[in-house]
PDB file of C-alpha atoms in Angstrom:
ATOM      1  CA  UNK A   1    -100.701 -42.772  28.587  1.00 46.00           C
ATOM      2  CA  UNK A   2     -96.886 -42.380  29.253  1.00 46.00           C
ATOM      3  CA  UNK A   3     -96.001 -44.988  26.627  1.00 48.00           C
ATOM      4  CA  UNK A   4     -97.398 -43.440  23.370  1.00 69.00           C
ATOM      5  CA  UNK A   5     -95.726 -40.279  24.773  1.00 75.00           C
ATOM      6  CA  UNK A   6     -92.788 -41.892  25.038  1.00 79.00           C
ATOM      7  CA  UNK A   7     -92.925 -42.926  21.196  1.00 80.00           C
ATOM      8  CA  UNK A   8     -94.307 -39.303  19.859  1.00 84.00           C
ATOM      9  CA  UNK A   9     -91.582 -37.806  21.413  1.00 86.00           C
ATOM     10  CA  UNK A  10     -88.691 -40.335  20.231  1.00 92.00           C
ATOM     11  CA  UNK A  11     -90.568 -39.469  16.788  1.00 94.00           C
ATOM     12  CA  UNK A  12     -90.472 -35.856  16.871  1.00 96.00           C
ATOM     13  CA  UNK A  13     -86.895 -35.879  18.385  1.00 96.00           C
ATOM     14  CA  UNK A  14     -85.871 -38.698  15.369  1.00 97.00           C
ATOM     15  CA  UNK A  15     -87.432 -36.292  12.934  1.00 98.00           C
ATOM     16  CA  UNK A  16     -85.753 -33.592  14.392  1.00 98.00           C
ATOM     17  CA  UNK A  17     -82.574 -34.313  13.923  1.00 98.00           C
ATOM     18  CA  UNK A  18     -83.095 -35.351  10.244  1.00 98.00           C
ATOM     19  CA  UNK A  19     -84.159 -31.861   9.690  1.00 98.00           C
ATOM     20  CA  UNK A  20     -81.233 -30.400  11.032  1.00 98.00           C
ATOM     21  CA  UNK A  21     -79.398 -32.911   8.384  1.00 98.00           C
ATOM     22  CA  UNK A  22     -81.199 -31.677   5.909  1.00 98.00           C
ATOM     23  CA  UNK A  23     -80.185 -27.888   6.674  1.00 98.00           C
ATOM     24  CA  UNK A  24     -76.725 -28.679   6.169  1.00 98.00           C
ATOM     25  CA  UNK A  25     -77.266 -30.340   2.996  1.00 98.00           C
ATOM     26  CA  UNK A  26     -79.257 -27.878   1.162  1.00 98.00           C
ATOM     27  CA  UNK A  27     -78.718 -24.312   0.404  1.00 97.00           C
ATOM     28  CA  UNK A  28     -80.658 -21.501   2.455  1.00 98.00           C
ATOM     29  CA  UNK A  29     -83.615 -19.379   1.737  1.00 98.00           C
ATOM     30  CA  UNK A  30     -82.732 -16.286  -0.208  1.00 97.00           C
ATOM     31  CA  UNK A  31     -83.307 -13.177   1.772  1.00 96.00           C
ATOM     32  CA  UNK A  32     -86.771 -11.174   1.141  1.00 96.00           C
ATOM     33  CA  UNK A  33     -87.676 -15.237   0.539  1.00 97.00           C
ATOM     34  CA  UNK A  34     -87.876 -16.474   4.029  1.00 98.00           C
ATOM     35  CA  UNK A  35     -92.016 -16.333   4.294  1.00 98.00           C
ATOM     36  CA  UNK A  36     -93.476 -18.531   1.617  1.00 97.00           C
ATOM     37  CA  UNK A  37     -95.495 -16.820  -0.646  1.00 97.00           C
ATOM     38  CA  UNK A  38     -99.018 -17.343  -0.198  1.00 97.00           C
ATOM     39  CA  UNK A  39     -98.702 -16.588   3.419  1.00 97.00           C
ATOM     40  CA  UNK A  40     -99.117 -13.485   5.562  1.00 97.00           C
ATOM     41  CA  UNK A  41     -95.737 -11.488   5.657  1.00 97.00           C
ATOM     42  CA  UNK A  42     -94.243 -13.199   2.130  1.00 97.00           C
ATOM     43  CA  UNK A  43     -92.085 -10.336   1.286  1.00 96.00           C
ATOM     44  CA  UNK A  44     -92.240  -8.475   4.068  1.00 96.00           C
ATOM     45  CA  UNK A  45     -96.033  -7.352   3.763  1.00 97.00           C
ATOM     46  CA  UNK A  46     -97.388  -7.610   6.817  1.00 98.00           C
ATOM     47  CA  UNK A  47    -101.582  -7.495   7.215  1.00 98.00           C
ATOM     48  CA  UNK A  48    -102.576  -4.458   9.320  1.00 98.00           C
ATOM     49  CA  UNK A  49    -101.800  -4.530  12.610  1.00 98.00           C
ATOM     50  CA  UNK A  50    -104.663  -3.601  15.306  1.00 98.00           C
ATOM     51  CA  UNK A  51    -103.864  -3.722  19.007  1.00 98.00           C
ATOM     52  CA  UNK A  52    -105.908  -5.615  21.007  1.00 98.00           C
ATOM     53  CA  UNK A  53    -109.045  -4.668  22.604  1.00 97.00           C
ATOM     54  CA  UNK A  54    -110.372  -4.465  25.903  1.00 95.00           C
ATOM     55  CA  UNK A  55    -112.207  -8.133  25.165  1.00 97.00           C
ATOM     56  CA  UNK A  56    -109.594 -10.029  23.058  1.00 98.00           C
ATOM     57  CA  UNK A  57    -107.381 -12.482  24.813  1.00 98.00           C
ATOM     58  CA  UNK A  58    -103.763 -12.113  25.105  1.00 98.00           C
ATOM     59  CA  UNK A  59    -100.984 -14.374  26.288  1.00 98.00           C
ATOM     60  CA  UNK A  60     -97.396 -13.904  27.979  1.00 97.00           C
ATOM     61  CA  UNK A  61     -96.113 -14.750  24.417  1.00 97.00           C
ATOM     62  CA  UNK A  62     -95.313 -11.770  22.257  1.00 98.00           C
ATOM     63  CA  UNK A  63     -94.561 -14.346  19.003  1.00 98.00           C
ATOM     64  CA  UNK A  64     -98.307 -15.532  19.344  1.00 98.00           C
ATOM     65  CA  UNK A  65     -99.721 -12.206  20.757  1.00 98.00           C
ATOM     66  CA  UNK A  66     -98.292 -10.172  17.438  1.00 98.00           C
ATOM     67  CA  UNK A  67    -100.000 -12.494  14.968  1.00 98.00           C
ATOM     68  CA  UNK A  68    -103.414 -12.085  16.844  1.00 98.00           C
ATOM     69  CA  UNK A  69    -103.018  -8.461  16.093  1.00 98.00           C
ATOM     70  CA  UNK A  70    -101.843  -8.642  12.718  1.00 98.00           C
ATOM     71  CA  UNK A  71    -104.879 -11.056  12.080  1.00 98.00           C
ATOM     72  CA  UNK A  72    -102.577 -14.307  10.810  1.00 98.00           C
ATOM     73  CA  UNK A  73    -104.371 -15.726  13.610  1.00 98.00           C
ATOM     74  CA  UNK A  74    -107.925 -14.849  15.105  1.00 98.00           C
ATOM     75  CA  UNK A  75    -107.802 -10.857  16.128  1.00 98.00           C
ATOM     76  CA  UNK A  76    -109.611 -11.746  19.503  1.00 98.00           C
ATOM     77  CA  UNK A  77    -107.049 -14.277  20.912  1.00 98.00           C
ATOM     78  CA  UNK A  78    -109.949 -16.921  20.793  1.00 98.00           C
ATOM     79  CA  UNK A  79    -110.776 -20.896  19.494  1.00 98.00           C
ATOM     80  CA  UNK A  80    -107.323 -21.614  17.983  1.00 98.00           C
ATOM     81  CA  UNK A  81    -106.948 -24.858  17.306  1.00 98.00           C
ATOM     82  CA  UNK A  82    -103.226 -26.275  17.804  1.00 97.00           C
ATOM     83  CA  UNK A  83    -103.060 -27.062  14.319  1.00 97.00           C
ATOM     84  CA  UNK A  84    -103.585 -23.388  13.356  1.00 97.00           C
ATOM     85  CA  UNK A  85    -100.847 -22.490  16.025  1.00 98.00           C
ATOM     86  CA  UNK A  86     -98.264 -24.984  14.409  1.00 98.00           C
ATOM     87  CA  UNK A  87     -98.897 -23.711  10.704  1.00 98.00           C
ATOM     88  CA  UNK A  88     -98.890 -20.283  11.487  1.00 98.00           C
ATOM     89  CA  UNK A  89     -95.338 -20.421  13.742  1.00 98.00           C
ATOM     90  CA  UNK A  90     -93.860 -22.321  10.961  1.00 98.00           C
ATOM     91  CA  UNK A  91     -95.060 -19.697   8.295  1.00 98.00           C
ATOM     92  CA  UNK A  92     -93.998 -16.904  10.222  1.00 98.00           C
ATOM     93  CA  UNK A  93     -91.161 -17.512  12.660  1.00 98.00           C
ATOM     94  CA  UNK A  94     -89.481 -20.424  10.064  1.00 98.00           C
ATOM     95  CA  UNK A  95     -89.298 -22.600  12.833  1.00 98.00           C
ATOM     96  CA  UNK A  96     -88.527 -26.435  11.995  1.00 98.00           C
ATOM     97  CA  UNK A  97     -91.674 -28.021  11.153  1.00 98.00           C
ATOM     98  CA  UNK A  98     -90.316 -30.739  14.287  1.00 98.00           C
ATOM     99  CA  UNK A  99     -90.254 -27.688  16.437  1.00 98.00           C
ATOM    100  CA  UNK A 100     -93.850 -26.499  15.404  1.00 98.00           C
ATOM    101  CA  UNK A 101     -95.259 -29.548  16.216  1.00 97.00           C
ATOM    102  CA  UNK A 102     -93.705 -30.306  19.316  1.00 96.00           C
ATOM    103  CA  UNK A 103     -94.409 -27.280  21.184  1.00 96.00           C
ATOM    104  CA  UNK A 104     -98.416 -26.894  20.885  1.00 96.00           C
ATOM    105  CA  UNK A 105     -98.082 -31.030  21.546  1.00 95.00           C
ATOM    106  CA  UNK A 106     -96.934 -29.780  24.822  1.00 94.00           C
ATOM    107  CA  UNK A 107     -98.932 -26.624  25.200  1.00 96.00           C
ATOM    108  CA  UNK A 108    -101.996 -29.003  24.807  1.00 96.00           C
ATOM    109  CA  UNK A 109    -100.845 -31.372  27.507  1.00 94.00           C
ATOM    110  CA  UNK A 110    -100.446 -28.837  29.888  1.00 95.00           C
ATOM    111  CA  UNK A 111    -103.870 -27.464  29.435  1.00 97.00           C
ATOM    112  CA  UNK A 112    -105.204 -31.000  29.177  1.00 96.00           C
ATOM    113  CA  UNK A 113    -106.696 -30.568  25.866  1.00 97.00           C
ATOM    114  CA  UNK A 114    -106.787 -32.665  22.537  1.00 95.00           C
ATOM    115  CA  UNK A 115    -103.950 -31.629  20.064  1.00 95.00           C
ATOM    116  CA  UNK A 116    -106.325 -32.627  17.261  1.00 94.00           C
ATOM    117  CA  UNK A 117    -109.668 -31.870  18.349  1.00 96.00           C
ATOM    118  CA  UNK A 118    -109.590 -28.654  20.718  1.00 97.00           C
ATOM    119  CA  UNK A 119    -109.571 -25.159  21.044  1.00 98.00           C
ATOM    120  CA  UNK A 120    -107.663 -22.446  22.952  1.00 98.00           C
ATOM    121  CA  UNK A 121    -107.728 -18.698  24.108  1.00 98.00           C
ATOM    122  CA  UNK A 122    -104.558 -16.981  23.941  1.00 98.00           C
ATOM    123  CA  UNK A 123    -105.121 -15.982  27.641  1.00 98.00           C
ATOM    124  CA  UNK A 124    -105.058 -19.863  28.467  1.00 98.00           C
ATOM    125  CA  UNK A 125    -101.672 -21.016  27.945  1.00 96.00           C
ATOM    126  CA  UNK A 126    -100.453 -18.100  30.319  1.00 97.00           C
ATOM    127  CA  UNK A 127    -100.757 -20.854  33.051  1.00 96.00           C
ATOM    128  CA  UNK A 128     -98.787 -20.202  35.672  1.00 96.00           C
ATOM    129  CA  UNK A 129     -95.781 -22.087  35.901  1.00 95.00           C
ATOM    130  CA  UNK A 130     -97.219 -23.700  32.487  1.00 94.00           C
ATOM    131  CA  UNK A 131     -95.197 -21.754  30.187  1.00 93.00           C
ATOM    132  CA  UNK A 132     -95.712 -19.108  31.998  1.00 96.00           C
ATOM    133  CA  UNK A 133     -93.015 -18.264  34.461  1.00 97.00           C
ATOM    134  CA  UNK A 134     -91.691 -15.444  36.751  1.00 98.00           C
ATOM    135  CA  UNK A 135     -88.489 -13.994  36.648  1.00 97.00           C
ATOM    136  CA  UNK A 136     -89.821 -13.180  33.014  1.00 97.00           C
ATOM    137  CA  UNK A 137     -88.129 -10.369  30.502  1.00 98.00           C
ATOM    138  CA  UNK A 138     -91.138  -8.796  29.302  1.00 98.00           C
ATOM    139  CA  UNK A 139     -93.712  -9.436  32.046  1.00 98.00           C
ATOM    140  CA  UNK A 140     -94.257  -8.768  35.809  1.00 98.00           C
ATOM    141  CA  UNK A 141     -94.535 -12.089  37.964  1.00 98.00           C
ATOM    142  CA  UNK A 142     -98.256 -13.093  37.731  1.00 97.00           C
ATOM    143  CA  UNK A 143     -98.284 -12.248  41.722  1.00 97.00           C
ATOM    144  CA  UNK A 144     -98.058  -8.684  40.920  1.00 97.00           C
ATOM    145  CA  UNK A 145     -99.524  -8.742  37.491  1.00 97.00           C
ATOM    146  CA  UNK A 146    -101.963 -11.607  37.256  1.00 96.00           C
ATOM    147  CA  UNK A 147    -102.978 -10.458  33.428  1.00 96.00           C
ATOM    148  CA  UNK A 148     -99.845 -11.782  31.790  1.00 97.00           C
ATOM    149  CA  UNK A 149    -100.768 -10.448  28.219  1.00 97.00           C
ATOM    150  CA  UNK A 150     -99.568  -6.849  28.798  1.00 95.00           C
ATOM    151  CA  UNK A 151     -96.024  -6.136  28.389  1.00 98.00           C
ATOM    152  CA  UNK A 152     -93.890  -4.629  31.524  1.00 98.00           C
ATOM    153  CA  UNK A 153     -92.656  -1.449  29.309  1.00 98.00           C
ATOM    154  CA  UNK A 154     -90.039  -0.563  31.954  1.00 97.00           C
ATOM    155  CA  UNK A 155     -88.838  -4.257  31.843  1.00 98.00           C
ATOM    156  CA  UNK A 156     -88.346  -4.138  27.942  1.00 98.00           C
ATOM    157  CA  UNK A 157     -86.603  -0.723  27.929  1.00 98.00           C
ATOM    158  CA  UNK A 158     -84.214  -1.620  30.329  1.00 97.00           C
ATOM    159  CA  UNK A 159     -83.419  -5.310  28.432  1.00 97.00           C
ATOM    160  CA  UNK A 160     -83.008  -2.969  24.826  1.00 98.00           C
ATOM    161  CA  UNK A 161     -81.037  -0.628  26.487  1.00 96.00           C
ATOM    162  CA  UNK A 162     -78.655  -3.166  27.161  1.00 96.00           C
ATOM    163  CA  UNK A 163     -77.713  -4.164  24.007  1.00 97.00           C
ATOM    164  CA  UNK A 164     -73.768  -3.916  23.439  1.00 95.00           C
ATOM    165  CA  UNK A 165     -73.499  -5.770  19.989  1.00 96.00           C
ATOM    166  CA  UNK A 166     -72.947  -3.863  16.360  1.00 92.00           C
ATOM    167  CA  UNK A 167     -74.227  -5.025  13.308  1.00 83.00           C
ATOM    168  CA  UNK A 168     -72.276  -3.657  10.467  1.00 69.00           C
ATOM    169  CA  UNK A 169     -73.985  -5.523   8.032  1.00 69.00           C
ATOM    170  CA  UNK A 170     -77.655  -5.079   8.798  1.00 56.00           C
ATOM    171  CA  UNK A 171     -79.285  -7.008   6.193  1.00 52.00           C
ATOM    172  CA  UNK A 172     -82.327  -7.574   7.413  1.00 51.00           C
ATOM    173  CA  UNK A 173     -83.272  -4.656  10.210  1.00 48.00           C
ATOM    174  CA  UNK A 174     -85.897  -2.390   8.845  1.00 51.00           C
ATOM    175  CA  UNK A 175     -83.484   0.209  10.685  1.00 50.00           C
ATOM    176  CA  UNK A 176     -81.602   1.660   7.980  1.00 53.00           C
ATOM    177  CA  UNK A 177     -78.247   2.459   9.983  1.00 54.00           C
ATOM    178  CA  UNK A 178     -74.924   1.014   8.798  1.00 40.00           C
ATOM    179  CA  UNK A 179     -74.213   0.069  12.355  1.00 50.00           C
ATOM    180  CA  UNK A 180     -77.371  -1.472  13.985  1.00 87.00           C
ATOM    181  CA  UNK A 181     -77.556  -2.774  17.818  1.00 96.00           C
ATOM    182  CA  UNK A 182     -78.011  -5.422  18.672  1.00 97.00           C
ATOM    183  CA  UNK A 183     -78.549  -7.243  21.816  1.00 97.00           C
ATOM    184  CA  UNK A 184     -75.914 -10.617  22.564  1.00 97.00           C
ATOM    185  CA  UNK A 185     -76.123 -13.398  24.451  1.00 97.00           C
ATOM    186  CA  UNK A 186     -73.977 -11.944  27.218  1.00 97.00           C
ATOM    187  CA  UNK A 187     -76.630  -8.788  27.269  1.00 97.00           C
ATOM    188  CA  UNK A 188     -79.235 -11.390  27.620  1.00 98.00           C
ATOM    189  CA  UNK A 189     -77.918 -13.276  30.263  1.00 97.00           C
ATOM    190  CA  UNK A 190     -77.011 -10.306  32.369  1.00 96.00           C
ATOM    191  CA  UNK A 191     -80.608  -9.531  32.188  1.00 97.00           C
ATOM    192  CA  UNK A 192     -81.780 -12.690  33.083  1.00 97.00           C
ATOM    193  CA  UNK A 193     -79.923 -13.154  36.068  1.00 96.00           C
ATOM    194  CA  UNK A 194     -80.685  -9.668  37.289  1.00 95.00           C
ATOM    195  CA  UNK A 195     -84.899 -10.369  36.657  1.00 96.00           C
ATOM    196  CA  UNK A 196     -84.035 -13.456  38.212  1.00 96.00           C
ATOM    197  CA  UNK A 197     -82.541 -12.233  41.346  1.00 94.00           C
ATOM    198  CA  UNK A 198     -85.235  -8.880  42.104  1.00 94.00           C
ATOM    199  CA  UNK A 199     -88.051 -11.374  41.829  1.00 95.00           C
ATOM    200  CA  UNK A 200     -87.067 -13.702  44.321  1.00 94.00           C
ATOM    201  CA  UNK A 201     -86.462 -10.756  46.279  1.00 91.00           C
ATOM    202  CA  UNK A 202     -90.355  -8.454  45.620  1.00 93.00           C
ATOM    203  CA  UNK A 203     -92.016 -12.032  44.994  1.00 96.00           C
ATOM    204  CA  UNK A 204     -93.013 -13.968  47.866  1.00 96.00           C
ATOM    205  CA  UNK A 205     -94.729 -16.463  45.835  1.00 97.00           C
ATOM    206  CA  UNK A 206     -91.084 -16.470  43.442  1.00 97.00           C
ATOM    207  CA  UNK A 207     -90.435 -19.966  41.981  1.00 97.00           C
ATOM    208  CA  UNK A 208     -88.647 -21.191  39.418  1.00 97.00           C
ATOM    209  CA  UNK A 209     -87.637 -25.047  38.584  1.00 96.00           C
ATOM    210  CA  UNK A 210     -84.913 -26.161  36.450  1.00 96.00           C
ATOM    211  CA  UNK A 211     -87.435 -26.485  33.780  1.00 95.00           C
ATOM    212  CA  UNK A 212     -88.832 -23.051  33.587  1.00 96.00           C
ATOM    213  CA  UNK A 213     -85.019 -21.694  33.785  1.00 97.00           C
ATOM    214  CA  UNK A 214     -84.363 -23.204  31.086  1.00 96.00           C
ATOM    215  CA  UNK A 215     -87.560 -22.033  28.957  1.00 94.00           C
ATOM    216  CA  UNK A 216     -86.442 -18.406  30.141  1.00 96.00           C
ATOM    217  CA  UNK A 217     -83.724 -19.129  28.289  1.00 97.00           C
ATOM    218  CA  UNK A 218     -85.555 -20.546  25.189  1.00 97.00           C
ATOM    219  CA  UNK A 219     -87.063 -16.870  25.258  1.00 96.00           C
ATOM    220  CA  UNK A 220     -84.354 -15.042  24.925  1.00 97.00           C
ATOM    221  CA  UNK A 221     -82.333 -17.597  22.798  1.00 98.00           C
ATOM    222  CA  UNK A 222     -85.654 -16.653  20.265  1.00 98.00           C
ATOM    223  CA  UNK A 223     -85.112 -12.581  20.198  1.00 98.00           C
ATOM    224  CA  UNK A 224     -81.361 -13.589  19.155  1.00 98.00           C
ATOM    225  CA  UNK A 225     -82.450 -16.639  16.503  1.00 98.00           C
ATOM    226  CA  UNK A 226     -85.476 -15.629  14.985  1.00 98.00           C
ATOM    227  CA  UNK A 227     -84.576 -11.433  15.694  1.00 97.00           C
ATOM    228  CA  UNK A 228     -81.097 -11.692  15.318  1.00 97.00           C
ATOM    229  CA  UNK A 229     -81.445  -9.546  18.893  1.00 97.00           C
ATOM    230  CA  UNK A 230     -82.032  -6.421  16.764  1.00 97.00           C
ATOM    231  CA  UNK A 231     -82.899  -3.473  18.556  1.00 97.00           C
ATOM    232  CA  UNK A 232     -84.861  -1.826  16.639  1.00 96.00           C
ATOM    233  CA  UNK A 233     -87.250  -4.409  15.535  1.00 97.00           C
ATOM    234  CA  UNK A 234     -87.379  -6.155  18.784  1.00 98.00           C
ATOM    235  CA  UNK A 235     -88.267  -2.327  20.495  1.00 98.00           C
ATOM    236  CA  UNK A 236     -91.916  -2.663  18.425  1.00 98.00           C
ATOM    237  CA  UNK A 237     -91.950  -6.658  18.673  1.00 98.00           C
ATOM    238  CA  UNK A 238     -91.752  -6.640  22.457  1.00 98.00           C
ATOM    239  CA  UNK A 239     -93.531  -2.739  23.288  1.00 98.00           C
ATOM    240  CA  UNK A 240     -96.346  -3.211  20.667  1.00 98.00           C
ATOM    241  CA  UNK A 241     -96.558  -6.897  20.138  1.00 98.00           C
ATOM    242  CA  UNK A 242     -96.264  -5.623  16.258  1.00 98.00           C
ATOM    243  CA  UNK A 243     -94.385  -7.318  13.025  1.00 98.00           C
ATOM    244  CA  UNK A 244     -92.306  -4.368  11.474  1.00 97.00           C
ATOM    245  CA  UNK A 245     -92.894  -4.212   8.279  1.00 96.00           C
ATOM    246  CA  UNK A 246     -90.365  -5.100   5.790  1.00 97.00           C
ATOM    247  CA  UNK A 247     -89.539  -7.715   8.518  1.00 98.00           C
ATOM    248  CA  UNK A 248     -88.405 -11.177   8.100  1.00 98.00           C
ATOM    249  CA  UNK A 249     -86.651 -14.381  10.429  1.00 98.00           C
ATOM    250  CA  UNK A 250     -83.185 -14.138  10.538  1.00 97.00           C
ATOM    251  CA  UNK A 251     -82.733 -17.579  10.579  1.00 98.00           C
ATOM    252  CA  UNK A 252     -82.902 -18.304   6.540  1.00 98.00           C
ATOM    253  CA  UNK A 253     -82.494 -22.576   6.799  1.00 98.00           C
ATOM    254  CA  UNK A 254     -84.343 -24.601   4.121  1.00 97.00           C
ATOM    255  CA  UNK A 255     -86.395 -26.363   6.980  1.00 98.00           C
ATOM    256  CA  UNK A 256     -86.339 -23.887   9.606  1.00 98.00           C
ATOM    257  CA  UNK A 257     -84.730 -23.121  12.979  1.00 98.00           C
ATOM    258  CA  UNK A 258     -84.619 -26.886  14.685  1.00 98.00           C
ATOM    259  CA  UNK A 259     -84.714 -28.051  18.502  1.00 98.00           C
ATOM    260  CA  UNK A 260     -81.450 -29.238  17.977  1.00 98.00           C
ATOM    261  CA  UNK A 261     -79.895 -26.148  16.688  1.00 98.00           C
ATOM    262  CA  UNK A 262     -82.143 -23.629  18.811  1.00 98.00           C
ATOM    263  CA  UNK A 263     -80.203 -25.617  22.379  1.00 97.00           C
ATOM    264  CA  UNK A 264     -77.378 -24.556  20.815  1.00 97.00           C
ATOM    265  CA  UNK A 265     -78.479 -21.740  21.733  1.00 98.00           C
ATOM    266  CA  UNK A 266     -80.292 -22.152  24.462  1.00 98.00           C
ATOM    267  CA  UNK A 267     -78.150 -23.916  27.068  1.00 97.00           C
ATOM    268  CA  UNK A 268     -74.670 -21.173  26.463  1.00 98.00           C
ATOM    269  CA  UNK A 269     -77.267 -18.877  27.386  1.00 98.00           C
ATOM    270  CA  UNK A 270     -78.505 -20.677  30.613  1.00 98.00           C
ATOM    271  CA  UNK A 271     -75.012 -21.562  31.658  1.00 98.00           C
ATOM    272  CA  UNK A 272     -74.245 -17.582  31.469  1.00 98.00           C
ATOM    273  CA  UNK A 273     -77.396 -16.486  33.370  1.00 97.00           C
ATOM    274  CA  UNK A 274     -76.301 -19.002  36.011  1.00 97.00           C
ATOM    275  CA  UNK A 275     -72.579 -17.485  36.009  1.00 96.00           C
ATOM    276  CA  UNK A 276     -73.913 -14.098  36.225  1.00 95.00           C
ATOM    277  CA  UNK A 277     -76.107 -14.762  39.162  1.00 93.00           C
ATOM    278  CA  UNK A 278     -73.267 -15.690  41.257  1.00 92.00           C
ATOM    279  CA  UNK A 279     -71.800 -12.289  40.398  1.00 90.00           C
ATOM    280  CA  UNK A 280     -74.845 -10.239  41.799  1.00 89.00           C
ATOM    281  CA  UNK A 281     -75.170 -12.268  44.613  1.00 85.00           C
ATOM    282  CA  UNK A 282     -71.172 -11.427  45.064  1.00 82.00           C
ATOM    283  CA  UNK A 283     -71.577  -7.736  44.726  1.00 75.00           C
ATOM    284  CA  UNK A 284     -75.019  -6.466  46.278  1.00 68.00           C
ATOM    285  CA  UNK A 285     -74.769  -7.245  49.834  1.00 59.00           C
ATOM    286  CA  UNK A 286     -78.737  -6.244  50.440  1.00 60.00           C
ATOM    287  CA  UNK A 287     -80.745  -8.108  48.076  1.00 57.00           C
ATOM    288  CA  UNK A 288     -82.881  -4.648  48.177  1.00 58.00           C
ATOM    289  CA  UNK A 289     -80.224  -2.979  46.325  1.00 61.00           C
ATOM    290  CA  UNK A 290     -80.456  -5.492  43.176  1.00 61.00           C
ATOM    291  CA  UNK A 291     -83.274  -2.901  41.572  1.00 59.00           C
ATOM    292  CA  UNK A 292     -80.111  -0.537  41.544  1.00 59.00           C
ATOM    293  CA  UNK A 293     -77.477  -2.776  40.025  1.00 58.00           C
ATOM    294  CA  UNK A 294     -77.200  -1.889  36.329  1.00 56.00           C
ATOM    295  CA  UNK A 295     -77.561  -5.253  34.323  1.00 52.00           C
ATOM    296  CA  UNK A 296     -74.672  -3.896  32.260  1.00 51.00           C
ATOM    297  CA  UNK A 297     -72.533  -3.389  35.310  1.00 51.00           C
ATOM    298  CA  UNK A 298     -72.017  -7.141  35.510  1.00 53.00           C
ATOM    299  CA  UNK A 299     -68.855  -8.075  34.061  1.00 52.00           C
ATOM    300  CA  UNK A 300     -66.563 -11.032  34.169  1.00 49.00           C
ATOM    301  CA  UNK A 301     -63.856  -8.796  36.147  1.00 41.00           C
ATOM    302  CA  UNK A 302     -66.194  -8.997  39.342  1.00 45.00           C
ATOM    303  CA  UNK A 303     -66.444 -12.924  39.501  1.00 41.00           C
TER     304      UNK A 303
END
């Protein structure tokens, strides 16, 4: 079984990179152009959105929980097929087809399912330690919150409140400010490393490999890529799981947002987290006084 994934993922990583070729060779997607017409959220039209009821099934992914409740994929979180997942990500988000097929590939695996042939609840691939992990922005660690499809409000609110970055631009927030916020990688990374640090110290079941790290990472590297860390979309995105309307992906490639160009992002971001880490550990001296150390109190002065 290892050798055809061996090949698949040689393939996907082959294709890959040709996409991110093609980005640089062809001109971007106008803006207001970014969803395709013909598919949910083409010009910033977003289908209804309904919260989720007591029965649906919800995941610890806001990207997939927020297009169960605007409908673009089954309202009750239930039988998705992978191939539904892919098209709707790549519709949506304007990932890199590469990257839409990769990641339900391995989404499957983990839950030991056929990529071709099965079904999934939302609720399913919150696994923990799947994709799942602690140390998380937007949830509680499954050991105090085993339901990992409701957001940790307090968690969210302090991450947005972080946000140091200006955005004098602001073409594509729905907030109509001339100087939007925006949250940067250093905001993220401070974050990171303090969620990181007060669950190993309130979790006594805390773990987190080198893997799920760096997929904490991929998270946040996401609200910056695909939300161009905006504030005030991210607030409902993260809070209420909801597209704003008028809203589109910030990243505006022919092909979409690659693997290639998303670690880009990704591993800057890890690298910071780890740096920042170092600093906390530095200046709390009790780790029970990490719940009190303001994530944007951590600044390069104290390493």
């Amino acid at each position: 079984m290892a050798i055809p994934k061996i090949f698949s993922d040689i393939f996907v990583f082959a294709w890959d990179f040709l996409l991110t070729l093609t980005n640089i060779v062809t001109p971007s997607i106008k803006a207001g152009h970014v969803v395709p017409e013909g598919h949910a959220g083409a010009g910033g039209k977003w289908p209804e959105y309904v919260p989720p009821g007591e029965d649906d099934s919800r995941s610890a992914c806001p990207m997939l929980n927020a297009l169960a409740n605007h409908g673009i994929l089954p309202h009750d979180g239930k039988n998705i097929s992978f191939k539904a997942m892919n098209e709707t990500i790549r519709s949506t988000y304007n990932f890199a087809p590469s990257f839409c097929y990769f990641v339900p590939n391995y989404i499957a695996g983990i839950l030991k399912k056929d990529y071709s042939k099965d079904t999934f609840d939302l609720a399913e691939i919150s696994l923990h330690n799947g994709i799942e992990h602690d140390a998380s922005l937007t949830r509680e660690d499954t050991f105090h919150q085993p339901d990992q499809g409701k957001p940790h409000v307090p968690f969210i609110e302090e991450l947005l409140q972080s946000a140091s970055g200006k955005d004098s631009k602001n073409k594509n927030s729905t907030e109509d400010a001339s100087h939007a916020v925006l949250l940067t990688s250093e905001d993220l990374a401070r974050y990171s490393a303090k969620r990181r640090t007060e669950a190993k110290v309130h979790n006594p079941d805390f773990s987190l490999s080198a893997f799920h790290k760096a997929f904490g990472s991929s998270n946040s590297a996401t609200l910056l890529r695909i939300f161009g860390g905006r504030v005030s979309d991210l607030r409902p995105f993260l809070i209420e799981e909801r597209i704003p309307e008028g809203w589109e992906p910030s990243v505006r490639s022919r092909v979409g947002l690659t693997m290639a160009v998303f670690n880009l992002t990704v591993l800057p971001l890890e690298t910071a987290t780890e740096r920042f880490m170092k600093v906390i550990a530095k200046d709390v001296q009790k780790p029970t006084e990490v719940a009190n150390y303001g994530a944007t109190g951590i600044t390069e002065a104290n390493t």
